[in-house]
C-alpha positions in Angstrom: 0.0 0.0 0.0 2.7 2.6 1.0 4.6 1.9 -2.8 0.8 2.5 -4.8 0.1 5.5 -2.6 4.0 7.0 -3.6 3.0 6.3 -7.1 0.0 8.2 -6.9 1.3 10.6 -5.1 4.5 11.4 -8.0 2.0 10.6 -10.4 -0.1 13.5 -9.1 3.1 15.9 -8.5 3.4 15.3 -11.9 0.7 16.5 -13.1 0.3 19.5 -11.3 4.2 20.1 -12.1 2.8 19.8 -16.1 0.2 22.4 -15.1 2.2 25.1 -13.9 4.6 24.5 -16.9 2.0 24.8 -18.9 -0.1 28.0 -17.0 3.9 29.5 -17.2 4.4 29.2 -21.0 0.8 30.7 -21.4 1.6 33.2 -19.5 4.8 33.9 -21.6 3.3 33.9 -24.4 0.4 36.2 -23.6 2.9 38.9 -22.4 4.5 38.4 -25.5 2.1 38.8 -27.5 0.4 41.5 -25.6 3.9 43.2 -26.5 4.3 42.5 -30.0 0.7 44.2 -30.8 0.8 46.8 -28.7 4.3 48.0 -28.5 4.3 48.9 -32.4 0.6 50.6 -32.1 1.7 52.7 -29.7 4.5 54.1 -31.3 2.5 54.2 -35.1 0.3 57.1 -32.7 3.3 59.1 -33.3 5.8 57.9 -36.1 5.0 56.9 -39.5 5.2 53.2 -40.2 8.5 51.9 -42.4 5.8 49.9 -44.2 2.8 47.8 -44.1 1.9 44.5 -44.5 -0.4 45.5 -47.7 2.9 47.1 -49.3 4.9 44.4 -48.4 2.8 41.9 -49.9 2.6 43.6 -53.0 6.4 42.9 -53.8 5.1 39.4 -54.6 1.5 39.9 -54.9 0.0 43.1 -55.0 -3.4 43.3 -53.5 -5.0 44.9 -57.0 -3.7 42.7 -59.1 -2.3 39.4 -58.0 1.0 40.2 -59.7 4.0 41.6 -57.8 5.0 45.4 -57.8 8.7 46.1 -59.4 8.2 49.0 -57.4 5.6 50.1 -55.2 4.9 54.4 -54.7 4.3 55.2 -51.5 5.0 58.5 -49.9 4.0 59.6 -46.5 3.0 63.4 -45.8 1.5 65.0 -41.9 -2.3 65.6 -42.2 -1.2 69.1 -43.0 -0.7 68.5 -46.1 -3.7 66.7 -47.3 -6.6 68.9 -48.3 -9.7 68.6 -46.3 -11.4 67.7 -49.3 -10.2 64.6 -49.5 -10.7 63.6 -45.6 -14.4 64.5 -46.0 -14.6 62.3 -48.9 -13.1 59.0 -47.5 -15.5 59.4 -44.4 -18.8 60.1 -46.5 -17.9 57.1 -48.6 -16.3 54.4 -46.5 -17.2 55.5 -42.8 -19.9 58.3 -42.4 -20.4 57.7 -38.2 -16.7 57.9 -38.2 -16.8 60.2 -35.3 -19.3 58.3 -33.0 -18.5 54.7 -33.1 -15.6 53.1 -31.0 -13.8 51.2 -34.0 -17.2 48.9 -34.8 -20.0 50.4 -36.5 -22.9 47.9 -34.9 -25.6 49.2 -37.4 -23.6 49.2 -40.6 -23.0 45.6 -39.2 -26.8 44.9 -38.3 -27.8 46.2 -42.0 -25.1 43.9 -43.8 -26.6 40.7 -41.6 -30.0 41.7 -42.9 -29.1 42.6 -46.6 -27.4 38.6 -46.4 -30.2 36.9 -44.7 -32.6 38.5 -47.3 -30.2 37.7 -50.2 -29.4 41.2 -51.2 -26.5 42.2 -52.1 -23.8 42.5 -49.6 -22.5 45.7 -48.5 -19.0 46.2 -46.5 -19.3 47.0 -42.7 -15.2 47.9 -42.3 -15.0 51.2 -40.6 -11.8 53.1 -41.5 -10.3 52.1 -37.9 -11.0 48.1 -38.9 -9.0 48.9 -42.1 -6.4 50.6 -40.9 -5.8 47.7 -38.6 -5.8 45.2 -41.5 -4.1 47.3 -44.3 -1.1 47.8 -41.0 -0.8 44.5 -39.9 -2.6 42.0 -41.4 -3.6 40.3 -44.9 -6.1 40.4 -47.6 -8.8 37.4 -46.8 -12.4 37.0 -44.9 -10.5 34.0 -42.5 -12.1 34.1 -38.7 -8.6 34.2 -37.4 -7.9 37.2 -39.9 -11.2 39.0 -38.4 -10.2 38.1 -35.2 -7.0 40.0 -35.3 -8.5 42.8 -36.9 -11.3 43.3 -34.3 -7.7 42.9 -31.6 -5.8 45.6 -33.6 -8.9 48.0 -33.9 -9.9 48.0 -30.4 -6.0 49.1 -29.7 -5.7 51.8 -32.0 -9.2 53.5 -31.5 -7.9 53.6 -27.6 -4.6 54.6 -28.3 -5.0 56.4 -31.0 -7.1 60.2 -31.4 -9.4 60.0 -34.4 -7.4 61.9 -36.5 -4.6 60.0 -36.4 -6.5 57.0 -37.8 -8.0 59.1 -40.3 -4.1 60.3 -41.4 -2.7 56.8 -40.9 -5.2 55.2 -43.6 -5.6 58.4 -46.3 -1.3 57.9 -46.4 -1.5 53.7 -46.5 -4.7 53.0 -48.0 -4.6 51.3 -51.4 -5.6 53.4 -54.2 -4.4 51.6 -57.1 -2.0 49.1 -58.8 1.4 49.8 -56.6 0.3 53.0 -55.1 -0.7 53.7 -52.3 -1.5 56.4 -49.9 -3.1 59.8 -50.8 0.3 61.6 -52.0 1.5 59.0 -54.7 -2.1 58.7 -55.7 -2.6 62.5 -56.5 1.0 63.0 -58.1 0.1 59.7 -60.4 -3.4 60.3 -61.2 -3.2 64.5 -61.6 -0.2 65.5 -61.1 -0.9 67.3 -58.2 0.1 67.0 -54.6 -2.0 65.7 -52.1 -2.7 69.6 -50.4 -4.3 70.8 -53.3 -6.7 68.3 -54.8 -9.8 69.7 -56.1 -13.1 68.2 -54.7 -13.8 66.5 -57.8 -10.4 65.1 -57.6 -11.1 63.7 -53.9 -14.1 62.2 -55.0 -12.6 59.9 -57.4 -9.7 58.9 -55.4 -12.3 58.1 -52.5 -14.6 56.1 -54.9 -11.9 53.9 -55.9 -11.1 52.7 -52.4 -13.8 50.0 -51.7 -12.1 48.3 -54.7 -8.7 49.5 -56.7 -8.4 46.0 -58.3 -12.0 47.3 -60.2 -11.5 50.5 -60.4 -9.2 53.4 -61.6 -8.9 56.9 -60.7 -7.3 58.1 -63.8 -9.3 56.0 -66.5 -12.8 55.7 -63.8 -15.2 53.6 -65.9 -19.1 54.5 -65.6 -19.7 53.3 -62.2 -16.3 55.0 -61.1 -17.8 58.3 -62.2 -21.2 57.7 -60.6 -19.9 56.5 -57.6 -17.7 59.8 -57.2 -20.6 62.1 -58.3 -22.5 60.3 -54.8 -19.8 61.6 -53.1 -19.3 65.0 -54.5 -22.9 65.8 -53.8 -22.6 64.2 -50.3 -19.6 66.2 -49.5 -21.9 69.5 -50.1 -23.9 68.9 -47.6 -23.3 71.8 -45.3 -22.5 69.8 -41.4 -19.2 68.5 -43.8 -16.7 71.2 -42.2 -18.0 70.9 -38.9 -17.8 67.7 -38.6 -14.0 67.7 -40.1 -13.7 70.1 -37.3 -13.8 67.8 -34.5 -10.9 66.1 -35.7 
């Protein structure tokens, strides 16, 4: 009896020996992790990023085209030096509660549930905030795991982050067309212009591109291009537009 009861009792001393091994590495790794997310958002609040993971995928398969970039044209410039028009029309096209939600827009996610459940045709729920967490971090792809890390990142940045930061991180990383990316190399490659002095018709069509720069194109916009940027530009009148760019 005493030998079965030492077995038992190394048996068990083993096992609670594998737990806190275990509980340990957890641990490790959540701090880790916890550190690798969170250590390069919170300096992004205040330097631009060397690059993203949108841009460096695009060296051997860019996101608008499935072929890989010989060169991709990026340039980063402050908020200063984007034109106002061009802020209001990224927010009245992709996010137009922008300023009220936390990083989740819960009823542009409650209307896309109902447009699938009644078969209509579905409509993107991203707010600027998710997409600057997956154009930053992340990859192209509808994956739980990739949502998952996207809701992670977005929660992050909306707290660490003042609004217009987020609004400035995506206009100078967001994808606007076959190896170009971010509002600066868009308006010096579509017009010929720099970003500061785009005309509002201008904005419009760089903002109308967005949703989808593997569709369409800025400087050659197809039919639905030019409707889709005419929407805007007749949004963009509507007089609470500089206010609400105010509180920015």
């Amino acid at each position: 009896m005493p030998k079965r009861r030492a077995s038992a009792q190394t048996e068990g001393d083993g096992r609670s020996g594998f737990r806190r091994c275990l509980s340990r590495v957890l641990a490790t790794a959540l701090v880790l992790f916890l550190l690798a997310t969170l250590v390069p958002i919170a300096l992004l609040r205040v330097v631009p990023p060397p690059t993203t993971a949108f841009i460096w995928r695009s060296y051997t398969a860019d996101p608008a085209t499935g072929r890989p970039c010989e060169r991709v044209d990026q340039r980063w410039v402050p908020w200063s030096e984007i034109t106002p028009k061009l802020s209001w029309a990224v927010l009245v096209a992709e996010d137009q509660r922008f300023m009220q939600h936390h990083g989740f827009d819960v009823k542009a996610i409650s209307d896309a549930f109902d447009a699938q459940r009644s078969g209509r045709r579905l409509r993107g729920a991203s707010t600027i905030s998710q997409q600057v967490a997956k154009n930053l971090f992340l990859w192209p792809g509808r994956s739980a795991l990739r949502k998952g890390l996207e809701a992670w990142f977005t929660v992050w940045i909306e707290l660490l982050w003042p609004k217009r930061r987020i609004i400035e991180m995506h206009l100078n990383i967001a994808q606007f067309g076959p190896c170009v990316f971010g509002a600066e190399a868009a308006s010096q490659r579509y017009f010929g212009t720099p970003a500061a002095r785009l005309t509002a018709q201008q904005a419009a069509l760089l903002a109308a591109v967005l949703p989808s720069p593997a569709k369409m194109r800025a400087s050659d916009p197809g039919p639905y291009t030019v409707e889709r940027a005419q929407r805007i530009l007749s949004q963009m009148q509507l007089p609470h537009g500089p206010g609400y760019l105010r509180g920015l």
